[in-house]
XYZ file of C-alpha atoms in Angstrom:
640
model
C 54.680 -49.522 62.505
C 54.383 -53.264 61.927
C 57.898 -53.480 60.508
C 59.299 -51.714 63.552
C 57.304 -53.919 65.907
C 58.447 -56.952 64.005
C 62.055 -55.966 64.361
C 61.672 -54.998 67.988
C 59.774 -58.208 68.630
C 62.610 -60.366 67.388
C 63.067 -61.342 70.994
C 65.216 -64.223 70.274
C 68.527 -65.098 71.744
C 71.023 -67.887 71.750
C 70.606 -68.374 75.454
C 70.897 -71.166 77.909
C 67.632 -71.261 79.807
C 68.439 -69.968 83.220
C 69.514 -66.390 83.597
C 72.750 -67.349 85.296
C 73.823 -69.106 82.134
C 73.289 -66.151 79.817
C 76.829 -65.752 78.497
C 77.160 -63.839 75.217
C 80.075 -65.831 73.890
C 78.596 -69.294 74.194
C 76.963 -70.894 71.182
C 73.882 -73.042 71.575
C 72.837 -75.384 68.805
C 71.023 -78.615 68.253
C 72.993 -81.590 69.528
C 73.589 -84.259 66.927
C 73.585 -81.990 63.874
C 76.875 -82.498 62.083
C 78.443 -79.649 60.095
C 79.062 -80.148 56.409
C 82.325 -79.218 54.725
C 82.527 -78.064 51.118
C 85.611 -78.264 48.948
C 86.503 -75.569 46.378
C 84.022 -75.552 43.509
C 81.640 -77.986 45.214
C 77.981 -77.415 44.419
C 75.998 -75.903 47.294
C 72.259 -76.519 47.050
C 69.999 -73.518 47.473
C 66.497 -74.685 48.362
C 63.382 -72.559 48.197
C 60.729 -72.753 50.876
C 57.541 -70.733 51.196
C 56.189 -67.228 50.763
C 54.819 -65.591 53.921
C 53.084 -62.368 54.839
C 52.189 -60.848 58.196
C 49.213 -59.197 56.491
C 47.522 -62.412 55.392
C 49.072 -65.122 57.613
C 48.628 -67.464 54.637
C 51.852 -69.122 53.435
C 52.160 -70.263 49.836
C 54.505 -72.567 47.987
C 57.347 -70.781 46.230
C 56.424 -72.091 42.796
C 52.808 -71.007 43.109
C 54.113 -67.847 41.457
C 55.816 -68.007 38.048
C 59.380 -67.996 39.348
C 62.161 -69.767 37.471
C 61.439 -73.446 37.995
C 63.732 -76.458 37.401
C 62.520 -79.211 35.097
C 62.241 -81.731 37.933
C 60.917 -80.640 41.313
C 62.514 -82.508 44.215
C 60.660 -82.283 47.512
C 62.686 -82.353 50.708
C 61.436 -84.771 53.373
C 59.614 -82.768 56.049
C 58.737 -83.640 59.618
C 55.288 -83.235 61.147
C 56.080 -79.800 62.562
C 57.248 -78.462 59.179
C 54.055 -79.625 57.486
C 51.902 -78.018 60.183
C 53.894 -74.770 59.777
C 53.253 -74.719 56.040
C 56.860 -75.371 54.979
C 57.262 -76.760 51.467
C 60.992 -77.106 50.742
C 62.043 -77.890 47.167
C 65.073 -77.476 44.899
C 65.865 -74.440 42.772
C 67.748 -73.436 39.596
C 70.397 -71.380 41.408
C 73.874 -72.733 40.669
C 76.178 -71.967 43.591
C 79.742 -73.261 43.755
C 81.911 -73.054 46.846
C 84.204 -70.035 46.586
C 83.050 -69.085 43.071
C 81.761 -65.507 42.824
C 79.166 -64.588 40.216
C 78.046 -61.229 38.878
C 74.677 -60.595 37.291
C 74.254 -64.215 36.274
C 71.035 -64.939 34.422
C 68.736 -67.440 36.086
C 65.988 -67.386 33.477
C 63.788 -65.141 31.362
C 60.012 -65.291 31.753
C 57.230 -63.973 29.555
C 54.620 -63.035 32.132
C 50.973 -63.024 31.152
C 48.648 -60.322 32.431
C 47.296 -62.766 35.019
C 50.799 -63.653 36.221
C 51.773 -59.991 36.540
C 48.598 -59.320 38.501
C 49.402 -62.279 40.724
C 52.905 -60.946 41.432
C 51.502 -57.464 42.045
C 48.915 -58.788 44.504
C 51.553 -60.645 46.510
C 53.822 -57.583 46.517
C 50.988 -55.372 47.775
C 50.387 -57.881 50.594
C 54.077 -57.613 51.584
C 54.983 -61.231 51.001
C 58.495 -62.349 51.856
C 60.525 -65.068 50.153
C 62.179 -67.786 52.226
C 65.237 -69.704 51.035
C 67.462 -72.252 52.752
C 71.188 -72.861 52.232
C 72.976 -75.545 54.264
C 70.042 -75.460 56.710
C 70.427 -71.699 57.192
C 67.484 -69.451 56.280
C 68.087 -66.486 53.993
C 68.151 -63.212 55.894
C 68.116 -59.522 55.029
C 70.534 -57.321 56.925
C 69.630 -53.820 58.047
C 70.651 -51.374 60.745
C 68.146 -50.618 63.514
C 68.779 -47.025 64.588
C 65.624 -46.682 66.684
C 67.823 -46.069 69.728
C 69.814 -42.832 69.129
C 73.546 -43.376 69.190
C 73.227 -47.160 69.416
C 72.777 -48.592 65.919
C 72.308 -52.357 65.910
C 72.694 -54.684 62.933
C 69.569 -56.833 62.752
C 68.662 -59.723 60.458
C 65.159 -60.153 59.119
C 64.376 -63.710 58.038
C 63.560 -63.911 54.335
C 63.504 -61.002 51.909
C 60.718 -58.947 50.333
C 59.288 -60.128 47.036
C 59.010 -56.551 45.824
C 57.827 -53.125 46.874
C 55.231 -50.479 46.120
C 56.374 -47.307 44.439
C 56.125 -43.961 46.204
C 57.368 -40.395 45.939
C 60.201 -41.253 48.335
C 61.652 -43.944 46.045
C 63.432 -42.620 42.909
C 62.218 -43.730 39.467
C 58.991 -45.194 40.820
C 55.341 -44.328 40.499
C 53.063 -44.093 43.491
C 50.933 -47.224 43.937
C 52.734 -49.290 41.261
C 54.152 -52.691 42.300
C 57.783 -53.466 41.495
C 59.292 -56.960 41.412
C 62.623 -57.794 43.052
C 64.033 -59.804 40.157
C 67.709 -59.486 41.141
C 69.307 -60.780 44.332
C 72.798 -60.233 45.690
C 73.670 -63.371 47.653
C 76.439 -63.145 50.252
C 77.599 -66.449 51.715
C 79.977 -66.472 54.657
C 82.206 -69.463 55.287
C 84.659 -70.507 57.984
C 87.949 -72.385 57.538
C 89.972 -74.021 60.268
C 92.893 -76.418 60.545
C 90.740 -78.863 62.496
C 88.735 -79.830 59.390
C 89.099 -79.925 55.624
C 87.174 -77.644 53.317
C 84.865 -74.816 54.374
C 81.774 -74.578 56.529
C 78.951 -72.189 55.707
C 78.204 -69.806 58.590
C 76.120 -67.043 56.999
C 73.530 -66.560 54.260
C 72.488 -63.010 53.406
C 70.302 -61.860 50.525
C 69.902 -58.290 49.306
C 67.062 -58.045 46.773
C 66.635 -55.311 44.191
C 64.435 -54.512 41.242
C 66.144 -54.024 37.857
C 64.547 -53.464 34.465
C 67.076 -55.517 32.527
C 68.040 -54.634 28.959
C 70.190 -56.441 26.415
C 71.327 -56.180 22.804
C 69.965 -58.370 20.057
C 67.457 -61.174 20.419
C 67.146 -63.487 23.394
C 68.271 -67.129 23.365
C 67.834 -69.376 26.404
C 70.742 -71.579 25.266
C 73.106 -68.617 24.946
C 71.703 -65.565 26.709
C 73.019 -62.233 25.420
C 75.034 -59.983 27.690
C 72.869 -57.737 29.806
C 73.490 -54.013 29.442
C 71.713 -53.150 32.709
C 74.105 -54.780 35.184
C 76.452 -51.850 35.594
C 73.758 -49.708 37.221
C 71.552 -46.906 36.059
C 68.647 -49.123 35.038
C 65.273 -48.385 36.616
C 63.222 -50.829 38.669
C 61.102 -53.553 37.086
C 57.483 -52.418 37.183
C 54.841 -55.128 37.077
C 52.603 -52.795 35.128
C 55.109 -52.670 32.267
C 56.031 -55.234 29.625
C 55.598 -58.975 29.880
C 59.310 -59.783 29.952
C 60.980 -60.473 33.311
C 64.642 -61.479 33.588
C 65.783 -62.978 36.900
C 69.455 -62.561 37.797
C 71.701 -63.000 40.816
C 75.108 -62.123 42.225
C 77.106 -64.449 44.450
C 79.801 -63.271 46.829
C 81.754 -65.560 49.145
C 83.239 -64.055 52.308
C 85.551 -65.763 54.761
C 84.388 -65.275 58.343
C 85.714 -65.812 61.858
C 82.275 -67.017 62.966
C 82.425 -70.661 63.971
C 79.874 -73.139 62.720
C 78.439 -73.675 66.210
C 77.744 -69.929 66.498
C 76.273 -69.306 63.078
C 72.703 -68.981 64.390
C 73.649 -66.182 66.777
C 72.978 -63.479 64.199
C 69.422 -64.745 63.711
C 68.850 -65.014 67.438
C 70.101 -61.578 68.407
C 68.206 -60.389 71.468
C 67.647 -56.665 71.550
C 65.049 -56.633 74.335
C 66.793 -58.418 77.170
C 65.838 -55.689 79.641
C 62.162 -56.162 78.834
C 62.444 -59.880 79.574
C 64.106 -59.133 82.883
C 61.312 -56.674 83.630
C 58.829 -59.432 82.832
C 60.532 -61.784 85.277
C 60.723 -59.127 88.020
C 57.078 -58.185 87.451
C 56.046 -61.818 87.774
C 58.195 -62.346 90.851
C 56.595 -59.355 92.575
C 53.178 -60.940 92.023
C 54.448 -64.245 93.395
C 55.965 -62.584 96.469
C 52.704 -60.738 97.123
C 50.653 -63.918 96.881
C 53.201 -65.920 98.842
C 52.955 -63.385 101.643
C 49.178 -63.728 101.693
C 49.350 -67.526 101.684
C 51.981 -67.496 104.431
C 49.823 -65.174 106.506
C 46.826 -67.445 106.057
C 48.712 -70.655 106.731
C 50.982 -69.496 109.567
C 48.921 -66.899 111.375
C 45.226 -67.131 110.696
C 45.008 -70.891 110.272
C 47.327 -71.540 113.155
C 45.157 -69.382 115.396
C 41.990 -71.012 114.056
C 43.298 -74.525 114.593
C 44.535 -73.724 118.071
C 41.134 -72.403 119.109
C 39.198 -75.216 117.483
C 41.344 -77.903 119.014
C 41.133 -76.292 122.457
C 37.342 -76.529 122.113
C 36.699 -72.874 122.827
C 33.217 -71.445 122.864
C 31.592 -72.130 119.509
C 30.225 -68.610 119.191
C 33.706 -67.144 119.678
C 35.193 -69.398 117.046
C 32.407 -68.571 114.676
C 33.149 -64.878 115.027
C 36.755 -65.502 114.064
C 36.149 -67.659 111.030
C 33.543 -69.940 109.582
C 35.627 -72.388 107.592
C 35.413 -75.209 110.145
C 31.638 -74.997 110.189
C 31.481 -76.548 106.706
C 33.544 -79.618 107.640
C 30.553 -81.868 107.018
C 30.043 -80.584 103.491
C 33.450 -79.449 102.244
C 34.153 -82.809 100.582
C 30.670 -83.264 99.179
C 31.094 -84.217 95.484
C 30.299 -81.326 93.128
C 27.914 -81.251 90.222
C 29.212 -82.551 86.886
C 31.857 -84.713 88.518
C 32.798 -86.379 85.250
C 33.437 -83.095 83.442
C 35.637 -81.933 86.322
C 37.649 -85.171 86.239
C 38.004 -85.009 82.448
C 39.125 -81.370 82.643
C 41.739 -82.013 85.323
C 43.027 -85.099 83.510
C 43.491 -83.142 80.289
C 45.063 -80.294 82.267
C 47.669 -82.675 83.684
C 48.315 -83.897 80.145
C 48.884 -80.352 78.857
C 51.029 -79.310 81.811
C 53.180 -82.433 81.481
C 53.567 -81.780 77.762
C 54.735 -78.204 78.357
C 57.133 -79.054 81.175
C 58.854 -81.844 79.227
C 58.967 -79.670 76.111
C 60.622 -76.902 78.102
C 63.234 -79.337 79.391
C 64.089 -80.390 75.842
C 64.077 -76.764 74.721
C 66.454 -75.540 77.404
C 68.816 -78.427 76.643
C 68.983 -77.288 73.029
C 67.121 -80.144 71.361
C 64.552 -77.736 69.914
C 67.015 -75.381 68.272
C 65.779 -73.356 65.275
C 68.212 -75.450 63.238
C 65.691 -78.244 63.706
C 62.814 -76.734 61.741
C 59.443 -77.905 62.988
C 61.040 -79.587 65.994
C 59.058 -77.600 68.552
C 55.704 -78.345 66.919
C 56.576 -82.022 66.486
C 57.661 -82.283 70.121
C 54.428 -80.682 71.364
C 52.221 -83.052 69.376
C 54.119 -86.219 70.284
C 54.503 -85.323 73.955
C 50.782 -84.564 74.222
C 50.109 -88.021 72.800
C 52.462 -89.778 75.234
C 51.130 -87.806 78.203
C 47.893 -89.761 77.842
C 49.018 -92.050 80.680
C 49.089 -89.369 83.421
C 45.904 -87.858 81.981
C 44.025 -91.130 82.385
C 45.584 -91.820 85.776
C 44.693 -88.482 87.383
C 41.229 -88.401 85.828
C 40.430 -91.920 87.022
C 41.845 -91.360 90.510
C 39.757 -88.238 91.050
C 36.657 -89.878 89.557
C 36.974 -92.821 91.950
C 37.705 -90.549 94.919
C 34.551 -88.535 94.210
C 32.553 -91.764 93.872
C 31.658 -91.152 90.269
C 30.040 -94.568 90.055
C 30.234 -97.256 87.386
C 30.658 -94.797 84.492
C 34.446 -95.079 84.568
C 34.623 -96.181 80.933
C 32.709 -93.083 79.826
C 35.017 -90.929 81.949
C 38.076 -92.490 80.313
C 36.714 -92.058 76.789
C 35.850 -88.411 77.450
C 39.314 -87.782 78.921
C 40.829 -89.060 75.685
C 38.430 -87.305 73.310
C 36.584 -84.283 74.732
C 39.138 -81.472 74.685
C 41.301 -82.949 71.902
C 38.080 -83.320 69.914
C 37.143 -79.663 70.402
C 40.624 -78.565 69.304
C 40.569 -80.912 66.301
C 37.146 -79.678 65.147
C 38.276 -76.026 65.286
C 41.519 -76.930 63.540
C 39.692 -78.938 60.861
C 37.227 -76.116 60.133
C 40.062 -73.584 59.871
C 41.912 -75.981 57.598
C 38.949 -75.956 55.198
C 39.231 -72.188 54.864
C 42.993 -72.454 54.281
C 42.350 -75.107 51.630
C 39.965 -72.682 49.973
C 42.795 -70.145 49.731
C 45.102 -72.799 48.167
C 47.687 -71.999 50.846
C 50.560 -74.311 51.742
C 49.451 -73.801 55.335
C 46.594 -76.227 54.652
C 47.432 -79.537 56.293
C 47.354 -82.331 53.679
C 44.831 -85.131 54.008
C 47.577 -87.671 54.727
C 48.847 -85.593 57.644
C 45.315 -85.319 59.054
C 45.046 -89.102 58.906
C 48.410 -89.369 60.673
C 47.169 -87.025 63.424
C 44.025 -89.105 63.853
C 46.119 -92.271 64.078
C 48.282 -90.654 66.768
C 45.147 -89.624 68.626
C 43.102 -92.832 68.456
C 45.913 -95.311 67.903
C 48.361 -94.168 70.590
C 46.965 -91.404 72.818
C 43.586 -93.018 73.550
C 45.049 -96.450 74.479
C 47.566 -94.687 76.728
C 44.711 -92.856 78.466
C 43.036 -96.230 79.082
C 46.281 -97.626 80.486
C 46.580 -94.661 82.845
C 42.933 -95.034 83.841
C 43.445 -98.726 84.614
C 46.197 -97.956 87.096
C 44.181 -95.049 88.480
C 41.169 -97.269 89.220
C 43.384 -99.958 90.724
C 44.603 -97.474 93.303
C 42.696 -97.215 96.558
C 40.799 -93.881 96.662
C 42.120 -91.311 99.095
C 40.126 -91.030 102.309
C 38.833 -87.605 103.219
C 39.951 -86.310 106.633
C 36.344 -85.558 107.702
C 33.022 -87.287 107.115
C 30.389 -85.823 104.812
C 26.930 -85.214 106.267
C 23.932 -86.804 104.598
C 21.957 -83.569 104.498
C 23.688 -80.650 102.729
C 24.234 -77.522 104.780
C 22.559 -74.351 103.524
C 25.017 -71.810 102.215
C 24.376 -68.373 103.760
C 23.792 -65.412 101.487
C 27.092 -64.083 100.209
C 28.215 -60.466 100.014
C 28.627 -59.090 96.501
C 32.403 -59.468 96.340
C 32.181 -63.157 97.301
C 29.728 -63.994 94.561
C 31.141 -66.753 92.297
C 31.208 -64.672 89.105
C 33.053 -61.750 90.685
C 35.616 -63.829 92.581
C 36.328 -65.957 89.500
C 36.880 -62.881 87.308
C 39.161 -61.288 89.899
C 41.072 -64.516 90.423
C 42.293 -64.648 86.821
C 43.917 -61.208 86.860
C 47.135 -62.092 88.699
C 48.023 -65.287 86.744
C 47.559 -63.352 83.517
C 49.547 -60.425 84.919
C 52.440 -62.793 85.597
C 52.757 -63.780 81.934
C 51.339 -60.997 79.793
C 54.684 -59.328 79.013
C 56.218 -62.571 77.773
C 52.938 -63.268 75.985
C 53.524 -60.229 73.778
C 56.805 -61.689 72.526
C 55.291 -65.110 71.962
C 52.456 -63.635 69.896
C 54.942 -61.539 67.935
C 57.053 -64.593 67.154
C 53.987 -66.480 65.918
C 52.161 -63.792 63.968
C 55.141 -61.682 62.867
C 57.153 -64.735 61.778
C 60.154 -64.338 64.037
C 62.265 -66.853 65.899
C 61.480 -67.275 69.579
C 64.366 -68.770 71.458
C 64.429 -67.228 74.930
C 63.329 -70.490 76.489
C 65.245 -69.638 79.652
C 62.962 -66.705 80.367
C 59.943 -68.687 79.235
C 60.778 -71.545 81.609
C 61.007 -69.136 84.533
C 57.708 -67.515 83.543
C 56.053 -70.953 83.356
C 57.238 -71.823 86.867
C 56.006 -68.451 88.132
C 52.647 -69.042 86.418
C 52.240 -72.392 88.177
C 53.026 -70.830 91.564
C 50.728 -67.858 90.916
C 47.788 -70.048 89.882
C 48.236 -72.223 92.962
C 48.521 -69.332 95.400
C 45.679 -67.172 94.095
C 43.361 -70.181 94.166
C 44.326 -71.034 97.742
C 43.721 -67.441 98.868
C 40.322 -67.210 97.155
C 39.358 -70.670 98.396
C 40.173 -69.695 101.981
C 37.999 -66.585 101.774
C 35.204 -68.662 100.277
C 35.338 -71.273 103.050
C 35.408 -68.545 105.683
C 32.141 -67.307 104.183
C 30.748 -70.836 104.798
C 30.486 -71.559 101.064
C 31.671 -75.130 100.544
C 31.120 -75.259 96.765
C 34.839 -74.895 96.071
C 35.528 -77.674 93.560
C 34.533 -75.932 90.355
C 35.300 -72.455 91.659
C 38.892 -73.511 92.340
C 39.196 -74.678 88.714
C 37.562 -71.571 87.291
C 39.408 -69.049 89.498
C 42.813 -69.622 87.936
C 41.330 -70.846 84.653
C 39.624 -67.484 84.107
C 43.048 -66.072 83.189
C 42.408 -67.640 79.765
C 39.623 -65.096 79.198
C 42.138 -62.304 79.739
C 44.497 -64.031 77.318
C 41.832 -64.023 74.610
C 40.922 -60.388 75.327
C 44.599 -59.475 75.070
C 44.813 -61.276 71.724
C 41.991 -59.022 70.468
C 43.937 -55.970 71.656
C 47.070 -57.311 69.938
C 45.151 -57.932 66.717
C 43.835 -54.371 66.635
C 47.038 -52.563 67.615
C 49.892 -54.657 66.160
C 48.620 -56.459 63.082
C 47.366 -55.189 59.742
C 45.231 -58.177 58.815
C 42.423 -57.294 56.426
C 41.249 -60.554 54.829
C 38.366 -62.391 56.479
C 40.100 -65.777 56.340
C 43.264 -64.348 57.898
C 41.282 -62.834 60.764
C 39.398 -66.099 61.186
C 42.706 -67.964 61.431
C 43.998 -65.573 64.075
C 40.969 -65.795 66.323
C 40.505 -69.516 65.692
C 44.048 -70.361 66.727
C 43.918 -67.937 69.660
C 40.676 -69.624 70.779
C 42.540 -72.951 70.768
C 45.427 -71.408 72.714
C 42.997 -69.881 75.227
C 41.210 -73.219 75.711
C 44.517 -74.986 76.335
C 45.558 -72.235 78.756
C 42.187 -72.472 80.537
C 42.396 -76.218 81.097
C 46.030 -76.089 82.232
C 45.735 -73.162 84.648
C 42.410 -74.433 85.955
C 43.972 -77.798 86.747
C 46.875 -76.165 88.597
C 44.465 -74.117 90.707
C 42.206 -77.089 91.391
C 44.924 -79.406 92.680
C 46.468 -76.610 94.764
C 43.084 -75.948 96.404
C 42.431 -79.687 96.779
C 45.702 -80.067 98.689
C 44.959 -76.965 100.788
C 41.465 -78.085 101.820
C 42.639 -81.591 102.717
C 45.540 -80.119 104.676
C 43.552 -77.714 106.835
C 40.696 -80.105 107.593
C 43.094 -82.889 108.516
C 44.477 -80.659 111.277
C 41.209 -80.046 113.117
C 39.526 -82.297 115.633
C 35.925 -82.925 114.693
C 33.514 -84.688 117.029
């Protein structure tokens, strides 16, 4: 079930972001990455990365297990995003030469202890996959997806299984016994053209198998004897058997018509394009529905209200029509917890700016999968640099609401409150990952670097933004605020704050939940996600939906003579984050097979962070939309 979902959820495509630019024959790769040409017989480095499992969500370094290891380990320089993803790229013993085929070449022979065999068996039972890299291409396993009758599709799964568990369906295996894939058939595709010298690598496929190798005579590492098990007929290598394990590999070079610029297309094959289009159409229907309601309110109801108010009709008649004008003396009364509201909106602007700029870079191709860790690095750095608008908007709102002399405290909280909550959760989760000795644990040096980015760059930028925000003259409200607060009449049950807030979050979540499934699958099922065109459209639709649903609910609230709209506007659209977290629980139960406590803790910890970020962002969108709406309608009425 998980394997099928993982394959179906490989919703990745080499697409240009907008639907009109979805042309199947156009390659899309990271600008600035130069191809490398190899001459005949030139050494091609095969690097090993990490071991991953969808069952545990805990990556491990390749050489944590007793694989064949070179004498000197050479670490590849990694960017911030790669470290946060748990990548640990190092060299290997595989000797690959351009255009030179190999057959059953011995890599090494290992005498496995009981502990080492148990370690291999445990990783095999947890369905760990091995990840290699050749010329910046990840190793992939090819298989045919025949889930749609009559339409078989060749699909590539990133990485390859470390081994398998025996069953009655697999010949020469015992049920429940773990078998090690100690032989790999490597197929490397290359492209030649008159426009350049040498060959360019355009494909890297690995087909693993388990072989119980045999040989004649005694073993010598300097001059290994000829294996008698390479011609076939040998059974699989059971980890419950002897201590000896011989690792071998085949190499086959194939010339291909695939051009270097298109070599990622096989990894980014999109088999669910119709579902993405359905997601867009579903979201657009929600937007059209809300837009119709907003248009009706703005063009019909409000127009009629304003006309009657400005013609100074009988007060009782106007009151029967609507009650929103009756709260003109209280509608701009500052809410409770002004500072927290300003901090939340400032951070929301920071997150929204980060996502919008990231999407621009993504749709332009700068965050191609060829740039491993680029997306994560971009998100972190852009969040840091968006400290200026965060401080500016937080300070402007704080001054407008007459927050008083505590502007320094407001600025400090804008820079530290929500990032601090995220960092504490992340740090606690990192302790558990450290306890599992996983490569997913962020090293101490990287944590220090993150803190330096936070306090050394982001916080000063927030102060700079706040300085300009406080220098700006506060916006004048269109109506005066009375000294004595007006009593809010008793509200009917469906206008109670809790109910209206819960209802308000349904439509923003409904606009994104289909695309959310693919995003979760790409994160937790270790697949590429590259349909940034669809994602950009969904993000725009989300912004519009949050704005419109908040305006509609705010209008109904004001008509009920309830002027406490500040926080309710933030919470109405922000409540969609609660649905996101509930959906993540549903996804965990139905799509994942996580059993370990730490793995489950990681899932819910990271989803809590994602939900918090979503809450602050959507809440900010709803708040500013409602803020504009309230100012707009009350600026149009004549008040004595």
